[in-house]
Short mmCIF file of C-alpha atoms and ligand atoms in Angstrom, two decimals:
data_model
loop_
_atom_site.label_atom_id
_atom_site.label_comp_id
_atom_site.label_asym_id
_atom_site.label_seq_id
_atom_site.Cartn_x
_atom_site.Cartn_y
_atom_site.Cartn_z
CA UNK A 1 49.87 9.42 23.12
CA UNK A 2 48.46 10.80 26.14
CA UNK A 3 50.89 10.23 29.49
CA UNK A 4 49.48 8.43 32.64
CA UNK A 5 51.40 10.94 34.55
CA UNK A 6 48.78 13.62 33.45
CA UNK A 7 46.56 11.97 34.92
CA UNK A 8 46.08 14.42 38.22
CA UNK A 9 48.68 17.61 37.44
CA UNK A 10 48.11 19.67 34.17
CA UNK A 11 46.98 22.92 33.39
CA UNK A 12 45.88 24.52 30.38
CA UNK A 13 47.03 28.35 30.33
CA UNK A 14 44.74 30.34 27.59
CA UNK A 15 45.32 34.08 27.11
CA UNK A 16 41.78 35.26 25.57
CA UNK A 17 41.02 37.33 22.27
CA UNK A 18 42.23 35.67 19.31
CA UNK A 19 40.20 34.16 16.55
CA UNK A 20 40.33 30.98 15.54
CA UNK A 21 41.07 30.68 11.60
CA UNK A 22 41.66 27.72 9.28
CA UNK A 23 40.73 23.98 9.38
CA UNK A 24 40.58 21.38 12.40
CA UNK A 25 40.18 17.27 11.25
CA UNK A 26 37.79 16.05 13.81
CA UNK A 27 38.82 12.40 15.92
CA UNK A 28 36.84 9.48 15.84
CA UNK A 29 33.86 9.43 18.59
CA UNK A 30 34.72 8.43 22.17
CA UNK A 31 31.40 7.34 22.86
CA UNK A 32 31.21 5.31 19.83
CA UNK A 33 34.83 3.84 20.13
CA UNK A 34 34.04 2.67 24.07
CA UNK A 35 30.94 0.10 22.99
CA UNK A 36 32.63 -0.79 19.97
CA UNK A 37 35.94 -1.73 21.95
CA UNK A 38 33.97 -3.90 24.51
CA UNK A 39 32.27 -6.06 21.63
CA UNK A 40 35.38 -7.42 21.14
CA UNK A 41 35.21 -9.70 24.16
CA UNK A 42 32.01 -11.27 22.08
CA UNK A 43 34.17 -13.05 19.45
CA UNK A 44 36.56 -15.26 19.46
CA UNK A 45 37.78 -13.85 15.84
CA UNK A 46 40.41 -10.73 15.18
CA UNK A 47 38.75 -7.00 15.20
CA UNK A 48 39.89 -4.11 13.65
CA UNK A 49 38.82 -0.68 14.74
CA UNK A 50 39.78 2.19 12.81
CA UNK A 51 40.18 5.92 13.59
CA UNK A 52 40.02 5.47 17.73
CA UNK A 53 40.90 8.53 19.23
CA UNK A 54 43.63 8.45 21.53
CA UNK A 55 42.20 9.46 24.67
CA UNK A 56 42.15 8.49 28.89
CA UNK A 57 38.77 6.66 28.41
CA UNK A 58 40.41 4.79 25.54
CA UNK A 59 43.26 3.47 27.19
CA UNK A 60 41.27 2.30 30.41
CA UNK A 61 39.26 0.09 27.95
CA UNK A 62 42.24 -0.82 26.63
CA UNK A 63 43.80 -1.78 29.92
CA UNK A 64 40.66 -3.85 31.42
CA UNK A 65 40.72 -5.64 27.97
CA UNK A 66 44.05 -6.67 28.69
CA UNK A 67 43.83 -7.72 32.80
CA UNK A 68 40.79 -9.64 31.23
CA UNK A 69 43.52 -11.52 28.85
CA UNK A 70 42.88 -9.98 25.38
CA UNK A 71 45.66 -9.24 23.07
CA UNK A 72 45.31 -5.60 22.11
CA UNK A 73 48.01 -4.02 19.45
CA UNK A 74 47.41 0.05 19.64
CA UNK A 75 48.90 1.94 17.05
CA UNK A 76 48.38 5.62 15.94
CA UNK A 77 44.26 5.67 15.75
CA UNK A 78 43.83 2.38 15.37
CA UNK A 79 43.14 -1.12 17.66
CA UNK A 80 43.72 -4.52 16.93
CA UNK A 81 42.17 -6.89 19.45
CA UNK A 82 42.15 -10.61 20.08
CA UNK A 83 39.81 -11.65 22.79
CA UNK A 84 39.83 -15.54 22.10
CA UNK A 85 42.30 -16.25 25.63
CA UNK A 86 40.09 -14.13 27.39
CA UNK A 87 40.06 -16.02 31.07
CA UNK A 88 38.42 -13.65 33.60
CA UNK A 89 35.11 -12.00 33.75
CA UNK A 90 35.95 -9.65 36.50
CA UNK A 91 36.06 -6.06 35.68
CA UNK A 92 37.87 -4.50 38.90
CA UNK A 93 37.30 -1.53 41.20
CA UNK A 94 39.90 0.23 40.58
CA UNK A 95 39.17 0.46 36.76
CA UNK A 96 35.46 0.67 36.82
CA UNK A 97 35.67 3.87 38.98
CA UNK A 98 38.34 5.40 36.97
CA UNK A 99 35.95 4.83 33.73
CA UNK A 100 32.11 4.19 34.81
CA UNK A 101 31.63 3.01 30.94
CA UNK A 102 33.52 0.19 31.99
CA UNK A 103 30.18 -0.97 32.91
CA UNK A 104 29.95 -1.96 29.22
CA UNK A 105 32.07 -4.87 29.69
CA UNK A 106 28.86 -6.54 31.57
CA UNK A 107 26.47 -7.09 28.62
CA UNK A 108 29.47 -9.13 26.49
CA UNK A 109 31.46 -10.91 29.39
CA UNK A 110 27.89 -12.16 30.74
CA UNK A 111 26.82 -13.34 27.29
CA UNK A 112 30.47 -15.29 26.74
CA UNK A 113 31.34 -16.63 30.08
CA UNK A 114 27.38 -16.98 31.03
CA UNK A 115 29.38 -15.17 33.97
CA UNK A 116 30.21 -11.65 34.92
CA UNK A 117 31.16 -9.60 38.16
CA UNK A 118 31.56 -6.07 37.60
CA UNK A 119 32.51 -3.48 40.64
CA UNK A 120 29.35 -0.91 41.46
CA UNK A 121 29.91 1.92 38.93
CA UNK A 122 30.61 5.20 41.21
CA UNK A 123 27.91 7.95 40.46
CA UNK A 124 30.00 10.44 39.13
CA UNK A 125 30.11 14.74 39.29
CA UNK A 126 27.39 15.07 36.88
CA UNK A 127 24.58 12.72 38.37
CA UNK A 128 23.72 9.07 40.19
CA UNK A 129 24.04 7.64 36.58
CA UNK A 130 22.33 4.93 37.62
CA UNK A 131 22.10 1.40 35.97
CA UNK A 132 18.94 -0.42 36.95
CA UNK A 133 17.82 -0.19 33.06
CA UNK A 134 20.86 -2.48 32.24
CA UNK A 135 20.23 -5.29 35.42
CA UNK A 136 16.40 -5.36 34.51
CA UNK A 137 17.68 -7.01 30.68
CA UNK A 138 19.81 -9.32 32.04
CA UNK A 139 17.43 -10.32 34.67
CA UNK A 140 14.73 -10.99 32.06
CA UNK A 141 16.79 -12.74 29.97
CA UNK A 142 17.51 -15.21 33.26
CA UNK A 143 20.74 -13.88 34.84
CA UNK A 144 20.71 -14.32 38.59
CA UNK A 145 21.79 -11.08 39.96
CA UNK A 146 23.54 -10.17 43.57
CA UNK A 147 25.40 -7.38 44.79
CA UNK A 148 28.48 -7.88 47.09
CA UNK A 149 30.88 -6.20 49.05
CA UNK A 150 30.74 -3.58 46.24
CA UNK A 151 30.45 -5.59 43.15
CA UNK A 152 27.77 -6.69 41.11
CA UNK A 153 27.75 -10.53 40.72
CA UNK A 154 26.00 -11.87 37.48
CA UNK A 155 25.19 -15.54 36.49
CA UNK A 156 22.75 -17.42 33.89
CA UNK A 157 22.31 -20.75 32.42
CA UNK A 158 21.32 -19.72 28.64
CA UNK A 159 20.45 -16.34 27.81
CA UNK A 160 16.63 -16.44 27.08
CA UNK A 161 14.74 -14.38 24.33
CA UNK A 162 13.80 -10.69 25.87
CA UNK A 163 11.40 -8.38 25.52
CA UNK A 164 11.49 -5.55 27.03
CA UNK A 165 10.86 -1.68 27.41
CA UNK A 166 13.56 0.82 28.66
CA UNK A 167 12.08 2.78 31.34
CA UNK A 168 14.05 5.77 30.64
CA UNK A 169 16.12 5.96 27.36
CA UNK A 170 19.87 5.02 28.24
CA UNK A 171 22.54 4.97 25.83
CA UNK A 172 24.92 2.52 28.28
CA UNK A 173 21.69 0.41 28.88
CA UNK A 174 20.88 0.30 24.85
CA UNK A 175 24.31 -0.77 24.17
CA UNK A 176 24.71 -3.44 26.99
CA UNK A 177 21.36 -4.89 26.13
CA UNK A 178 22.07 -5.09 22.36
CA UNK A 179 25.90 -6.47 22.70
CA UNK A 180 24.46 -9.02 25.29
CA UNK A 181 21.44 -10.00 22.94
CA UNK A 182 23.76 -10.48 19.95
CA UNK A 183 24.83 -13.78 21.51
CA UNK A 184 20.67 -15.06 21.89
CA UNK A 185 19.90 -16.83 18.70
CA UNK A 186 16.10 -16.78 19.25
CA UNK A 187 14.23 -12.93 18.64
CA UNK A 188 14.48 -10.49 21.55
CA UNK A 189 12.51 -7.24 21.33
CA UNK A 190 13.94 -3.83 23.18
CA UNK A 191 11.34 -0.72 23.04
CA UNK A 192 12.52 2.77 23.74
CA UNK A 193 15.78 2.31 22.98
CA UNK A 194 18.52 5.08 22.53
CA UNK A 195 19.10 6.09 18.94
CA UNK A 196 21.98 7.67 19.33
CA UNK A 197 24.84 7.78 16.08
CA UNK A 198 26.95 5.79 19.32
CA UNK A 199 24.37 3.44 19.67
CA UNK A 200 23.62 2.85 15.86
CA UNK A 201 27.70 2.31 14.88
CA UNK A 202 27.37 -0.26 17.51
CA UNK A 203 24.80 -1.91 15.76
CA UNK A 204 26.99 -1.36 12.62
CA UNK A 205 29.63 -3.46 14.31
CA UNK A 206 27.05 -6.15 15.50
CA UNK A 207 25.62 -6.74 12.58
CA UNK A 208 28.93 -7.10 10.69
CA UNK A 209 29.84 -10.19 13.98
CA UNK A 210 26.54 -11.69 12.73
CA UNK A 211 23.56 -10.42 14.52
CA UNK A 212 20.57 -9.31 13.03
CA UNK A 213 19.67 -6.27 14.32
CA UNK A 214 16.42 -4.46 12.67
CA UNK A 215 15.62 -0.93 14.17
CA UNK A 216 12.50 0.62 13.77
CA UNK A 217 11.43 4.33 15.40
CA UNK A 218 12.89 3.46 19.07
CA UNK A 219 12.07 -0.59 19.00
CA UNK A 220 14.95 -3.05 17.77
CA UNK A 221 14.37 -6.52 17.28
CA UNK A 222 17.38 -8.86 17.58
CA UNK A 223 18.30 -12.33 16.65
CA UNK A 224 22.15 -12.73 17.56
CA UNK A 225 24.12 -16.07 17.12
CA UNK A 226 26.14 -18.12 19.61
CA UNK A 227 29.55 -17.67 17.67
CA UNK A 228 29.77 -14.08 16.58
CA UNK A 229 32.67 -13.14 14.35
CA UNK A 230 35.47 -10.29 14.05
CA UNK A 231 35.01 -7.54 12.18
CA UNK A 232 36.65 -4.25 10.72
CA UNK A 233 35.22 -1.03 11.65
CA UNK A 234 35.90 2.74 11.07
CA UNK A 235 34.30 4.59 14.18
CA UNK A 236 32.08 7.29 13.30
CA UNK A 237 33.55 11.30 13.85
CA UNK A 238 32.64 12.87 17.13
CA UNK A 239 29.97 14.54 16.83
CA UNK A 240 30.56 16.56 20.83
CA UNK A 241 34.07 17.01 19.53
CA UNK A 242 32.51 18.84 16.39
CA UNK A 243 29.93 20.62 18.59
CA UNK A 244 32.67 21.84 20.64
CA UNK A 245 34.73 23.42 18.13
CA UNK A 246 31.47 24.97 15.75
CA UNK A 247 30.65 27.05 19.37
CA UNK A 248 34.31 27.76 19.18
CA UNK A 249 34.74 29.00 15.92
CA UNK A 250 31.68 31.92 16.34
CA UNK A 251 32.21 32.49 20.01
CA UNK A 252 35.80 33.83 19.03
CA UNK A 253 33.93 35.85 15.88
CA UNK A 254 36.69 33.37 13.81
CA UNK A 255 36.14 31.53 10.85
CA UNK A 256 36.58 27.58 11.12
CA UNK A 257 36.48 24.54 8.77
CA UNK A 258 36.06 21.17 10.13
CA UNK A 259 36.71 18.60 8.10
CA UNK A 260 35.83 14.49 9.13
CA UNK A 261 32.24 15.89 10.30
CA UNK A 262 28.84 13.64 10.24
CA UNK A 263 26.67 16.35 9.45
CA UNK A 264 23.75 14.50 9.68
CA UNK A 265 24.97 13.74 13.72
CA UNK A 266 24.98 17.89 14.39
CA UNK A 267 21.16 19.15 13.45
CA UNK A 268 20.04 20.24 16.72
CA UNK A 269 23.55 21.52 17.70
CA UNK A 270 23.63 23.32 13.74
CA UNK A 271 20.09 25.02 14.21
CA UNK A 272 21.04 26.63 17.70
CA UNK A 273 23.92 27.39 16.78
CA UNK A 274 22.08 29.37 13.63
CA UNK A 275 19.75 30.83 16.13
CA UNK A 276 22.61 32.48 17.66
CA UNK A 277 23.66 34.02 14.60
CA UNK A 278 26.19 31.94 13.38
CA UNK A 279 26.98 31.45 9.68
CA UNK A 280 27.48 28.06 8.79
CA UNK A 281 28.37 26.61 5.38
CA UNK A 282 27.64 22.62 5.02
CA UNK A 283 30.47 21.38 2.22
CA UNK A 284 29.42 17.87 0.80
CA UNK A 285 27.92 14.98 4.14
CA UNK A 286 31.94 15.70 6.12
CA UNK A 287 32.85 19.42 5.94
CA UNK A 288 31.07 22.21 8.32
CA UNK A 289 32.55 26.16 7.75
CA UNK A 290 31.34 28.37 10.88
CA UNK A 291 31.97 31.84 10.74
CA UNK A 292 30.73 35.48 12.35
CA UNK A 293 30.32 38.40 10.66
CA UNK A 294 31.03 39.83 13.70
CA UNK A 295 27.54 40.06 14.81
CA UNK A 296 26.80 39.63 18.54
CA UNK A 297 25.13 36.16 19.75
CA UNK A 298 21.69 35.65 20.63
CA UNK A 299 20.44 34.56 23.56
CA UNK A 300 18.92 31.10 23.23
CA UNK A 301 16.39 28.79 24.83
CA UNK A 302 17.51 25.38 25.34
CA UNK A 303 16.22 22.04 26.52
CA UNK A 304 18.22 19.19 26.51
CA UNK A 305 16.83 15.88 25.38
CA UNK A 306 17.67 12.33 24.05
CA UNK A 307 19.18 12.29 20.46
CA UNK A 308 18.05 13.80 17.88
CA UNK A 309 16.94 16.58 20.28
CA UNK A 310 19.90 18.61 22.28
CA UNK A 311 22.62 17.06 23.57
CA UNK A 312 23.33 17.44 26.99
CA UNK A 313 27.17 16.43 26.21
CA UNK A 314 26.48 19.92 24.04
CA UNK A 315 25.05 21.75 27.32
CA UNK A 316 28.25 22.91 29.17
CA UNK A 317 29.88 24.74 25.65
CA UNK A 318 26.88 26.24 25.15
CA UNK A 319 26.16 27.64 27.96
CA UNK A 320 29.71 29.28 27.98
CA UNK A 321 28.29 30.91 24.66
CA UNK A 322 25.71 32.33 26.47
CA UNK A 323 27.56 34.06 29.09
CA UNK A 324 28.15 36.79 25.86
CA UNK A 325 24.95 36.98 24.41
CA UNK A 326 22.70 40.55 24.16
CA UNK A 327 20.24 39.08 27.07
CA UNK A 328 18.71 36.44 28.67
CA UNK A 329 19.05 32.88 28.11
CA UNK A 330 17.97 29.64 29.42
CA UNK A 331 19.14 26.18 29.57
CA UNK A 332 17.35 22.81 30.95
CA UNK A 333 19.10 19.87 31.93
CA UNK A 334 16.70 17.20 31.59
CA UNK A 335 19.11 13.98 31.49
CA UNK A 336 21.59 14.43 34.23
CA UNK A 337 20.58 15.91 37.85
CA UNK A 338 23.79 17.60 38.29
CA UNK A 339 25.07 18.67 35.21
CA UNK A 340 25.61 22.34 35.71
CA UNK A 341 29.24 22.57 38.10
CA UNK A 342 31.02 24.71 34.98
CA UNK A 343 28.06 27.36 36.45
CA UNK A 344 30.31 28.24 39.54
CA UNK A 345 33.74 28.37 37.43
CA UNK A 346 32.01 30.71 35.02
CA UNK A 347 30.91 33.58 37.36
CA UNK A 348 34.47 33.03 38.48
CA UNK A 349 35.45 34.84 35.14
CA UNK A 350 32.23 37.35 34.97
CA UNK A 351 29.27 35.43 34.23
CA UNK A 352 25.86 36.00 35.24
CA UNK A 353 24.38 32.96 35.68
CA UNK A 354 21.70 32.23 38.06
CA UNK A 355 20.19 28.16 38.52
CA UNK A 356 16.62 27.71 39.50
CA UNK A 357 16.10 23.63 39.52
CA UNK A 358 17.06 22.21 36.29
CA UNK A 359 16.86 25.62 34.49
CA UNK A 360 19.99 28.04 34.55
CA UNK A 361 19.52 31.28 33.49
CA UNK A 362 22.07 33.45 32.19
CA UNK A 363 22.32 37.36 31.72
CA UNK A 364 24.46 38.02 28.95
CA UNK A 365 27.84 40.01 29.96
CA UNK A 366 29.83 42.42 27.94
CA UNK A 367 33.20 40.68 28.63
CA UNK A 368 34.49 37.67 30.77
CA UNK A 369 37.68 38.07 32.36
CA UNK A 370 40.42 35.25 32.77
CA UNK A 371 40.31 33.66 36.25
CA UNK A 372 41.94 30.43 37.43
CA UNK A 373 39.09 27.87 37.19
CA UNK A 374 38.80 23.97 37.61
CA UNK A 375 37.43 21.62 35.76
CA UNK A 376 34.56 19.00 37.73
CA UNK A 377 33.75 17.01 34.55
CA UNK A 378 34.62 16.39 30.73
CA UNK A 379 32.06 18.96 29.11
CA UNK A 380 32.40 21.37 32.14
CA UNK A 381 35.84 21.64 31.47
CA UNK A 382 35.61 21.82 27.75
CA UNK A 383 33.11 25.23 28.55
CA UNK A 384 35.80 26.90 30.55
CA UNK A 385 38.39 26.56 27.59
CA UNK A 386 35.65 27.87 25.56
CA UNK A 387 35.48 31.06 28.17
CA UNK A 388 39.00 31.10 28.38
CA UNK A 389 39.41 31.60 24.80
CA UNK A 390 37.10 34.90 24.94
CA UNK A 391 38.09 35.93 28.08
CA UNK A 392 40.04 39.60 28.70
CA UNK A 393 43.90 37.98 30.00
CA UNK A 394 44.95 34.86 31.11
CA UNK A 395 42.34 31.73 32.25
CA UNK A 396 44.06 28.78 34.12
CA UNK A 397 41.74 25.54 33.77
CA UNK A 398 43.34 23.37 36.27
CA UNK A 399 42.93 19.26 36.39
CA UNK A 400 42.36 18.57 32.75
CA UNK A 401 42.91 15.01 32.74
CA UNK A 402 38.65 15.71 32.52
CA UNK A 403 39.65 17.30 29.37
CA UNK A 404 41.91 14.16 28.27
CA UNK A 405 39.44 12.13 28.97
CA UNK A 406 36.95 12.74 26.34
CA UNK A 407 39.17 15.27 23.75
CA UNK A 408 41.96 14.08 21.62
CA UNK A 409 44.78 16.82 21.91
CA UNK A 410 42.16 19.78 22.41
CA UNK A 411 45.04 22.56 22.88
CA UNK A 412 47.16 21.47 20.08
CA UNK A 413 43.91 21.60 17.77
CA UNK A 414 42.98 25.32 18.95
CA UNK A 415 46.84 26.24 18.78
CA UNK A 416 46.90 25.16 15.02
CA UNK A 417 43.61 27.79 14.76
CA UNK A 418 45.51 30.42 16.45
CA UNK A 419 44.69 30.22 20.16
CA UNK A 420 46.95 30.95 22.64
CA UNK A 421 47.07 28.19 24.62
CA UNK A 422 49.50 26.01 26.58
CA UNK A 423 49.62 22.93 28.94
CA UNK A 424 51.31 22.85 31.59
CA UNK A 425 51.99 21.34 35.06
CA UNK A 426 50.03 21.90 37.32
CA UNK A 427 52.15 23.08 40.13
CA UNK A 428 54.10 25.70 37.58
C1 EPZ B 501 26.04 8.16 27.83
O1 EPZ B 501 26.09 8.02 29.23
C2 EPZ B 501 27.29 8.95 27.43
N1 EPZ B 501 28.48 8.18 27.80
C3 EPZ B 501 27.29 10.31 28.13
O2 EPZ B 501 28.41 11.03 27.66
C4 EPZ B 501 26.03 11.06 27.73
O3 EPZ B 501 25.98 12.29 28.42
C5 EPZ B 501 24.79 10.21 28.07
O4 EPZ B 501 24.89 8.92 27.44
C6 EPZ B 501 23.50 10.87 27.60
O5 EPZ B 501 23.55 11.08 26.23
C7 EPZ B 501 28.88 7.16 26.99
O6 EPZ B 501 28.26 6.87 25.98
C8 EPZ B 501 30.11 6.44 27.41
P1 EPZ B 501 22.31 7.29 30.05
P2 EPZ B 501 25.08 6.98 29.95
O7 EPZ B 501 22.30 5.89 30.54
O8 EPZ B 501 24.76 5.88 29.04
C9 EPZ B 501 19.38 7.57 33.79
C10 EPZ B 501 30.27 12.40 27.84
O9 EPZ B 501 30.33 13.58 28.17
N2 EPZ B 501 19.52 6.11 33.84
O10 EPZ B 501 21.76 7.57 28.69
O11 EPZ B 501 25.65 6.68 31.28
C11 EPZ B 501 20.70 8.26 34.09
O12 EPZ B 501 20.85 8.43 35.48
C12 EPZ B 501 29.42 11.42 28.61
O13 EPZ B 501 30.83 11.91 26.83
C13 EPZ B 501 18.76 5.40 34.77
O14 EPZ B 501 18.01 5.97 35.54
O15 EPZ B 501 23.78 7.88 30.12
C14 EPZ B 501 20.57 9.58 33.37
O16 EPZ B 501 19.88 10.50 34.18
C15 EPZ B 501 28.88 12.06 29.86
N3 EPZ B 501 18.89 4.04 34.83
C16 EPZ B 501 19.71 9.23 32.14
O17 EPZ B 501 19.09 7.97 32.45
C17 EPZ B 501 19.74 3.35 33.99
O18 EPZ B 501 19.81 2.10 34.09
C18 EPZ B 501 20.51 9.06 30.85
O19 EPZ B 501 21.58 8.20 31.15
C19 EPZ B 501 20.48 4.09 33.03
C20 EPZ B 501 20.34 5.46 32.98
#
């Protein structure tokens, strides 16, 4: 289980240079788990969520469902929840900054209590991550809406029938609209929703409380039901996690299995990582085998985009990938504004890497070298331990509770594949 106490003072210590052999299970997705978790608070009934990964983001959730008065039993990959004495529908400061997604507790405590008042969600490193997308719903469906003194105070007689059309495509939004909606008996319509696998276990999950929930192209029509019930729920394998560990397994010139893989989740991230030059063997819908043949990497193009197109969440490890290829690649960050901080920590260990706008470029290098670097954000950080593993000596990546946040046991994993790689605190 991860400690509080790492919260602000570990280090992971990588010497570079070793490939990474044998076979890595992959954990159930964070950003499916996080969604999935809040539904709970729409039913009075029992849920069961299976294969959770144990991670920082996960036990916030688990924490505000608790202040909120939930019963939550957490076992090894697995949550039990009981949200029928639920008696607040505040989700507090001091949470909802720790873990913006705690903004997902607005869509279900606003349906149940007719009621919600949710602190401002901080921007964070990466962008303004703003959430005017998720108000504009909740206003259409009737909700009175004020901001004060740093919270955002929500109220509505009976949630009426929406339709509406997503002005940009946002995952959070999707899933607050959609959890919220499940409670509206009468037919809401949401165009240019996010079809993300996150957003479409959710549905899984809604429709087994009782909502309909009919998706076509990026419209959903929903007809939900005032008393939703419990459910049981396997959450689907991260497909970032996977991502992560494919650009690991060929950046190192290794050869990696993962097993408890959604292949159909990992196309765009599969067909770049092909254009590279990696080898990858697809066993069966759940096993992926990447390997080199010790050919170099090619340098890519890459513009991120809403799913199925290229993650962003993928942007950071690939870009790490990059530093090492024979010439000149780009990357374009179309979806966050401020997405590229691992840029800085990279030429810290010998990149080349210039930004123009939303476009970095980078010069492929012969070798990085190790460097003590810090993490600014999940992915960021997950692209220095990528670096770190290639790089000539020792890499420090200080404040990983970034890394903890979003990756279940990340250095044990790469330790069982033959990296050499350690935590430690941060002030040894
Ligand atoms: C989700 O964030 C993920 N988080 C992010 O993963 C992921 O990077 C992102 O989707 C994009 O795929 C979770 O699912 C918990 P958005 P979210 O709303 O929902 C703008 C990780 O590494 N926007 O899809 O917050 C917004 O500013 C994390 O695991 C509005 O303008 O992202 C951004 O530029 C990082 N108004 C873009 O849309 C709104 O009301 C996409 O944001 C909402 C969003």
């Amino acid at each position: 289980m991860i400690s509080t106490t790492s919260y602000t003072s570990e280090s992971l210590i990588i010497e570079g240079g070793f490939k990474l052999k044998g076979k890595v299970r992959i954990s159930g997705s964070k950003n499916a788990s996080l969604p999935i978790i809040m539904s709970t608070l729409l039913t009075k009934e029992t849920c069961h969520i299976e294969d959770v990964p144990d991670l920082l983001d996960v036990k916030n959730s688990v924490e505000l469902l608790r202040l909120l008065g939930a019963q939550v039993i957490q076992g090894p990959n697995f949550l039990t929840i009981d949200a029928s004495k639920v008696n607040s529908y505040i989700a507090p400061d001091y949470l909802v900054r720790r873990m913006r997604a705690s903004v997902l507790a607005m869509g279900p405590l606003l349906a149940r209590f007719k009621k919600a008042v949710v602190a401002m969600p901080g921007g964070c490193s990466i962008g303004v991550r703003a959430i005017d997308q998720h108000l504009k719903v909740f206003e259409k469906a009737g909700a009175h809406i004020k901001v004060q003194h740093g919270y955002i105070h929500l109220e509505l007689k009976d949630i009426k029938p929406v339709e509406y059309t997503f002005e940009v495509v946002t995952v959070t939004g999707t899933e607050n609209a959609l959890m919220f909606l499940s409670m509206c008996e009468k037919r809401s319509i949401l165009r240019n929703i996010a079809i993300e696998p996150e957003v479409m276990d959710l549905i899984e999950v809604l429709r087994k409380m009782g909502a309909s929930i009919q998706v076509e192209g990026r419209t959903a029509i929903i007809r939900g039901c005032s008393e939703l019930g419990g459910f049981t729920h396997r959450v689907i394998p991260d497909r970032i996690e996977a991502g992560t560990f494919l650009v690991a397994g060929f950046m190192t010139k290794g050869d990696i299995e993962l097993e408890n893989v959604r292949v159909d989740h990992l196309g765009s991230v599969i067909e770049k990582l092909k254009e590279a030059g990696a080898h990858i063997e697809v066993y069966g819908t759940d096993r992926i085998r990447v390997y080199s043949k010790g050919n170099g990497i090619k340098p890519l193009s890459i513009s991120t985009s809403e799913y199925p197109g290229f993650p962003t969440d993928m942007q950071a490890q690939f870009m790490a990938m990059c530093c090492l290829a024979d010439g000149w690649s780009d990357i374009t960050e179309n979806i966050f504004e401020n997405r590229f901080q691992h840029v800085a920590e990279l030429k810290r260990m010998g990149a080349d890497i210039y930004v123009k706008g939303r476009t970095a470029f980078i010069r492929g290098v012969e070798k990085l070298t190790g460097a003590e670097v810090f993490s600014t954000d999940l992915r960021a950080s997950a692209s220095l331990v990528l670096a770190g593993l290639v790089a000539e000596g020792k890499t420090i990546v200080r404040d990983i509770y970034h890394l903890d946040r979003g990756y279940e046991r990340l250095d044990e994993k790469l330790r069982n594949l033959g990296a050499l790689i350690e935590r430690k605190a941060s002030y040894e």
